[in-house]
Amino acid sequence: MTRQRYLEATTERSFEATVERVVGNRVVLDTTLFYPSGGGQPHDTGSLTDGERTWTVSDVEKTDTVYHTVEEEPPAEGTTLTGRVDWERRYSHMRYHTAQHLLSALLLAEYDAPTTGNQLYADRARLDCGYERFTETDLADVETRLNALVERALPVSWYELDRETAESTLDPERTRIHLLPDSITQVRIVEIGDYDRTACAGTHVARTDEIGEVTVTGRETRGPEEERLRFRLD
Ligand SMILES: [Zn+2]
């Protein structure tokens, strides 16, 4: 299994790696900083180079290991490469992902509305939650509270726990560990100050003020007991 350095070194943008395997136009490396699509966070893009040739990384997915799709004829096994992550795109994902954690915690605390799904992009995000119907006043209130949390510059930290400990010590409604497949025995916990604690394998900013100003751009119904909220960051 490729060493998934994006989980530890969330602010590093370039890395050295060796090609372990090539499957069609997909490259497996011994280590990577490229985030694969998952948990509502899109994959990273960027490049790989051996100093002479450069390969464009257009897709990254994780199944049994992490696969980097390259646009050009792939490098040979054993090639040593420098990988570079498109930082503008990745950093946006980190900001949106951290904002989503705050929003999920806020909706649960203030509206008893548990998050049921989310999808973020580099320029917008949406979140689905169990709730009957948000009013315009609710949306304005959510936006105000969310921006207050951003301005508090709460520190974001993460650590690993074994699943048993995590399940017995953390609030199951917040962490949603029970939704993880049984094969996951180590859980990555992401904490935002004293406000939120969630199991998550995504990438996040180090402090909530990096998120920037949040605008709740709208809502729509997803069914009798489900709402979808959309937001944008500036
Ligand atoms: Zn997350």
Short mmCIF file of C-alpha atoms and ligand atoms in Angstrom, two decimals:
data_model
loop_
_atom_site.label_atom_id
_atom_site.label_comp_id
_atom_site.label_asym_id
_atom_site.label_seq_id
_atom_site.Cartn_x
_atom_site.Cartn_y
_atom_site.Cartn_z
CA MET A 1 0.00 0.00 0.00
CA THR A 2 1.28 3.42 -0.99
CA ARG A 3 2.27 5.59 1.97
CA GLN A 4 -0.50 8.20 2.10
CA ARG A 5 1.51 11.22 3.15
CA TYR A 6 -1.36 13.64 2.42
CA LEU A 7 -2.86 12.45 5.73
CA GLU A 8 0.17 13.62 7.75
CA ALA A 9 1.87 16.33 5.70
CA THR A 10 -1.24 18.30 4.78
CA THR A 11 0.65 21.49 3.89
CA GLU A 12 3.40 19.97 1.75
CA ARG A 13 3.07 20.41 -1.99
CA SER A 14 5.94 18.46 -3.53
CA PHE A 15 7.51 15.08 -2.82
CA GLU A 16 9.91 12.45 -4.12
CA ALA A 17 8.58 9.01 -5.01
CA THR A 18 9.37 5.87 -6.97
CA VAL A 19 7.03 4.19 -9.45
CA GLU A 20 6.06 0.80 -8.01
CA ARG A 21 3.59 -0.34 -10.61
CA VAL A 22 1.93 0.82 -13.82
CA VAL A 23 -1.60 -0.32 -14.71
CA GLY A 24 -2.64 1.07 -18.10
CA ASN A 25 -2.34 4.83 -17.74
CA ARG A 26 -2.44 4.64 -13.94
CA VAL A 27 0.68 4.89 -11.82
CA VAL A 28 1.20 3.47 -8.31
CA LEU A 29 3.92 5.22 -6.26
CA ASP A 30 5.64 4.12 -3.04
CA THR A 31 4.48 7.35 -1.39
CA THR A 32 2.15 10.19 -2.39
CA LEU A 33 0.85 13.61 -1.43
CA PHE A 34 -1.97 13.40 -4.00
CA TYR A 35 -5.34 13.17 -2.27
CA PRO A 36 -7.69 10.60 -3.89
CA SER A 37 -11.42 11.38 -4.20
CA GLY A 38 -13.27 10.45 -1.04
CA GLY A 39 -15.46 11.71 1.76
CA GLY A 40 -16.94 14.45 -0.43
CA GLN A 41 -13.50 15.91 -1.18
CA PRO A 42 -12.39 15.75 -4.84
CA HIS A 43 -9.01 14.35 -5.86
CA ASP A 44 -5.92 16.49 -6.30
CA THR A 45 -4.40 17.27 -9.67
CA GLY A 46 -0.80 18.20 -10.48
CA SER A 47 2.27 16.75 -12.14
CA LEU A 48 5.02 14.16 -11.92
CA THR A 49 8.47 14.75 -13.40
CA ASP A 50 11.74 12.84 -13.71
CA GLY A 51 13.61 16.06 -14.54
CA GLU A 52 13.26 15.58 -18.29
CA ARG A 53 9.72 14.48 -18.88
CA THR A 54 6.59 15.68 -17.14
CA TRP A 55 3.33 13.79 -16.66
CA THR A 56 0.02 15.49 -15.93
CA VAL A 57 -1.93 13.90 -13.06
CA SER A 58 -5.60 14.29 -13.98
CA ASP A 59 -7.26 11.85 -11.59
CA VAL A 60 -6.40 10.13 -8.31
CA GLU A 61 -8.42 7.29 -6.84
CA LYS A 62 -7.96 4.91 -3.97
CA THR A 63 -9.14 1.31 -4.05
CA ASP A 64 -6.63 -1.29 -2.84
CA THR A 65 -3.99 1.45 -3.13
CA VAL A 66 -3.68 4.95 -4.62
CA TYR A 67 -3.77 5.19 -8.44
CA HIS A 68 -2.58 8.33 -10.29
CA THR A 69 -4.00 8.67 -13.80
CA VAL A 70 -1.52 10.37 -16.15
CA GLU A 71 -2.39 11.94 -19.50
CA GLU A 72 0.85 10.92 -21.25
CA GLU A 73 2.56 7.55 -21.85
CA PRO A 74 3.26 6.55 -18.23
CA PRO A 75 6.77 6.41 -16.69
CA ALA A 76 8.45 3.02 -16.30
CA GLU A 77 8.44 1.06 -13.04
CA GLY A 78 11.36 2.05 -10.84
CA THR A 79 11.51 5.64 -12.13
CA THR A 80 12.24 8.24 -9.43
CA LEU A 81 9.90 11.20 -9.70
CA THR A 82 9.10 14.54 -8.14
CA GLY A 83 5.38 15.03 -7.62
CA ARG A 84 3.75 18.45 -7.39
CA VAL A 85 0.21 19.03 -6.17
CA ASP A 86 -1.85 21.86 -7.70
CA TRP A 87 -1.94 23.84 -4.47
CA GLU A 88 -4.60 26.38 -5.33
CA ARG A 89 -7.14 23.62 -5.96
CA ARG A 90 -6.07 21.54 -2.93
CA TYR A 91 -6.03 24.51 -0.53
CA SER A 92 -9.57 25.45 -1.61
CA HIS A 93 -10.66 21.90 -0.86
CA MET A 94 -9.05 22.16 2.60
CA ARG A 95 -10.88 25.40 3.34
CA TYR A 96 -14.22 24.04 2.12
CA HIS A 97 -13.74 20.78 3.97
CA THR A 98 -13.02 22.54 7.27
CA ALA A 99 -16.03 24.81 6.73
CA GLN A 100 -18.17 21.71 6.17
CA HIS A 101 -17.10 20.27 9.55
CA LEU A 102 -18.10 23.53 11.27
CA LEU A 103 -21.43 23.59 9.43
CA SER A 104 -22.19 19.95 10.30
CA ALA A 105 -21.41 20.58 13.98
CA LEU A 106 -23.45 23.79 14.00
CA LEU A 107 -26.50 22.19 12.36
CA LEU A 108 -26.43 19.34 14.85
CA ALA A 109 -25.97 21.62 17.87
CA GLU A 110 -28.49 24.32 16.92
CA TYR A 111 -31.06 22.50 14.76
CA ASP A 112 -30.62 18.85 15.74
CA ALA A 113 -30.00 18.28 12.01
CA PRO A 114 -27.53 15.44 11.36
CA THR A 115 -25.44 15.58 8.19
CA THR A 116 -26.35 12.85 5.69
CA GLY A 117 -24.02 13.78 2.85
CA ASN A 118 -21.74 16.45 1.46
CA GLN A 119 -19.85 17.35 -1.68
CA LEU A 120 -17.28 20.08 -1.97
CA TYR A 121 -15.50 21.64 -4.94
CA ALA A 122 -12.79 24.28 -5.27
CA ASP A 123 -15.41 27.05 -5.56
CA ARG A 124 -18.58 25.84 -3.83
CA ALA A 125 -20.00 23.13 -1.58
CA ARG A 126 -23.27 21.53 -0.58
CA LEU A 127 -24.38 19.64 2.47
CA ASP A 128 -27.44 17.44 3.02
CA CYS A 129 -28.96 17.02 6.45
CA GLY A 130 -31.99 15.59 8.18
CA TYR A 131 -34.29 18.58 8.72
CA GLU A 132 -37.78 19.56 7.69
CA ARG A 133 -37.36 23.02 6.23
CA PHE A 134 -34.94 25.90 6.81
CA THR A 135 -36.42 29.39 6.65
CA GLU A 136 -34.64 32.48 5.30
CA THR A 137 -34.09 33.52 8.92
CA ASP A 138 -32.49 30.15 9.67
CA LEU A 139 -30.12 30.53 6.72
CA ALA A 140 -29.07 34.03 7.83
CA ASP A 141 -28.59 32.74 11.37
CA VAL A 142 -26.49 29.77 10.19
CA GLU A 143 -24.31 32.11 8.15
CA THR A 144 -23.75 34.50 11.07
CA ARG A 145 -22.90 31.71 13.51
CA LEU A 146 -20.62 30.02 10.99
CA ASN A 147 -18.66 33.23 10.38
CA ALA A 148 -18.34 33.76 14.14
CA LEU A 149 -16.74 30.30 14.43
CA VAL A 150 -14.39 31.11 11.54
CA GLU A 151 -13.33 34.37 13.22
CA ARG A 152 -12.56 32.60 16.50
CA ALA A 153 -9.50 31.14 14.71
CA LEU A 154 -10.04 27.74 16.34
CA PRO A 155 -7.12 25.33 15.93
CA VAL A 156 -7.70 22.21 13.80
CA SER A 157 -5.85 19.06 14.83
CA TRP A 158 -6.00 15.36 14.03
CA TYR A 159 -4.82 12.07 15.46
CA GLU A 160 -5.38 8.34 15.03
CA LEU A 161 -7.32 6.15 17.45
CA ASP A 162 -8.08 2.46 17.34
CA ARG A 163 -11.70 1.96 16.40
CA GLU A 164 -12.75 0.28 19.64
CA THR A 165 -11.49 3.18 21.76
CA ALA A 166 -13.01 5.70 19.39
CA GLU A 167 -16.41 3.98 19.47
CA SER A 168 -16.47 3.70 23.24
CA THR A 169 -15.24 7.23 24.05
CA LEU A 170 -16.57 9.55 21.33
CA ASP A 171 -20.11 10.79 20.70
CA PRO A 172 -21.37 8.41 17.95
CA GLU A 173 -23.83 10.93 16.49
CA ARG A 174 -21.03 13.40 15.79
CA THR A 175 -18.24 11.09 14.76
CA ARG A 176 -20.40 8.76 12.64
CA ILE A 177 -17.80 5.99 13.04
CA HIS A 178 -20.51 3.32 12.62
CA LEU A 179 -20.82 4.39 8.97
CA LEU A 180 -17.23 3.32 8.24
CA PRO A 181 -16.65 -0.13 6.71
CA ASP A 182 -15.77 -2.93 9.18
CA SER A 183 -12.31 -3.22 7.59
CA ILE A 184 -11.32 0.16 9.07
CA THR A 185 -9.63 -0.58 12.42
CA GLN A 186 -7.78 2.72 12.86
CA VAL A 187 -9.85 5.89 12.87
CA ARG A 188 -8.55 9.37 12.09
CA ILE A 189 -10.14 11.93 14.36
CA VAL A 190 -10.26 15.60 13.34
CA GLU A 191 -10.89 18.17 16.09
CA ILE A 192 -11.77 21.82 15.69
CA GLY A 193 -11.00 23.55 18.99
CA ASP A 194 -13.57 22.40 21.54
CA TYR A 195 -16.35 22.73 18.97
CA ASP A 196 -16.18 19.60 16.83
CA ARG A 197 -14.71 16.11 16.77
CA THR A 198 -15.33 13.93 13.71
CA ALA A 199 -13.87 10.82 12.11
CA CYS A 200 -12.48 12.00 8.76
CA ALA A 201 -9.70 11.08 6.33
CA GLY A 202 -9.76 14.36 4.40
CA THR A 203 -7.45 17.36 4.46
CA HIS A 204 -8.18 20.49 6.48
CA VAL A 205 -6.66 23.90 7.24
CA ALA A 206 -4.76 24.47 10.50
CA ARG A 207 -7.02 27.24 11.89
CA THR A 208 -10.61 28.19 11.13
CA ASP A 209 -9.74 31.78 10.14
CA GLU A 210 -8.05 30.34 7.04
CA ILE A 211 -11.56 29.42 5.80
CA GLY A 212 -12.46 33.05 5.01
CA GLU A 213 -15.94 34.51 4.83
CA VAL A 214 -18.79 32.02 4.40
CA THR A 215 -21.92 32.84 2.40
CA VAL A 216 -24.88 30.47 2.57
CA THR A 217 -26.09 30.70 -1.02
CA GLY A 218 -29.30 28.71 -0.81
CA ARG A 219 -31.33 25.70 0.17
CA GLU A 220 -33.57 23.15 -1.49
CA THR A 221 -35.63 20.25 -0.29
CA ARG A 222 -34.34 16.70 -0.78
CA GLY A 223 -37.48 15.01 0.54
CA PRO A 224 -39.89 15.34 3.46
CA GLU A 225 -37.14 15.22 6.09
CA GLU A 226 -34.04 16.25 4.19
CA GLU A 227 -32.61 19.62 3.27
CA ARG A 228 -29.70 20.62 1.07
CA LEU A 229 -27.70 23.75 1.88
CA ARG A 230 -25.23 25.40 -0.48
CA PHE A 231 -22.37 27.66 0.53
CA ARG A 232 -19.46 29.56 -0.91
CA LEU A 233 -16.23 30.94 0.54
CA ASP A 234 -14.52 34.26 -0.22
ZN ZN B 1 -12.93 16.28 7.08
#
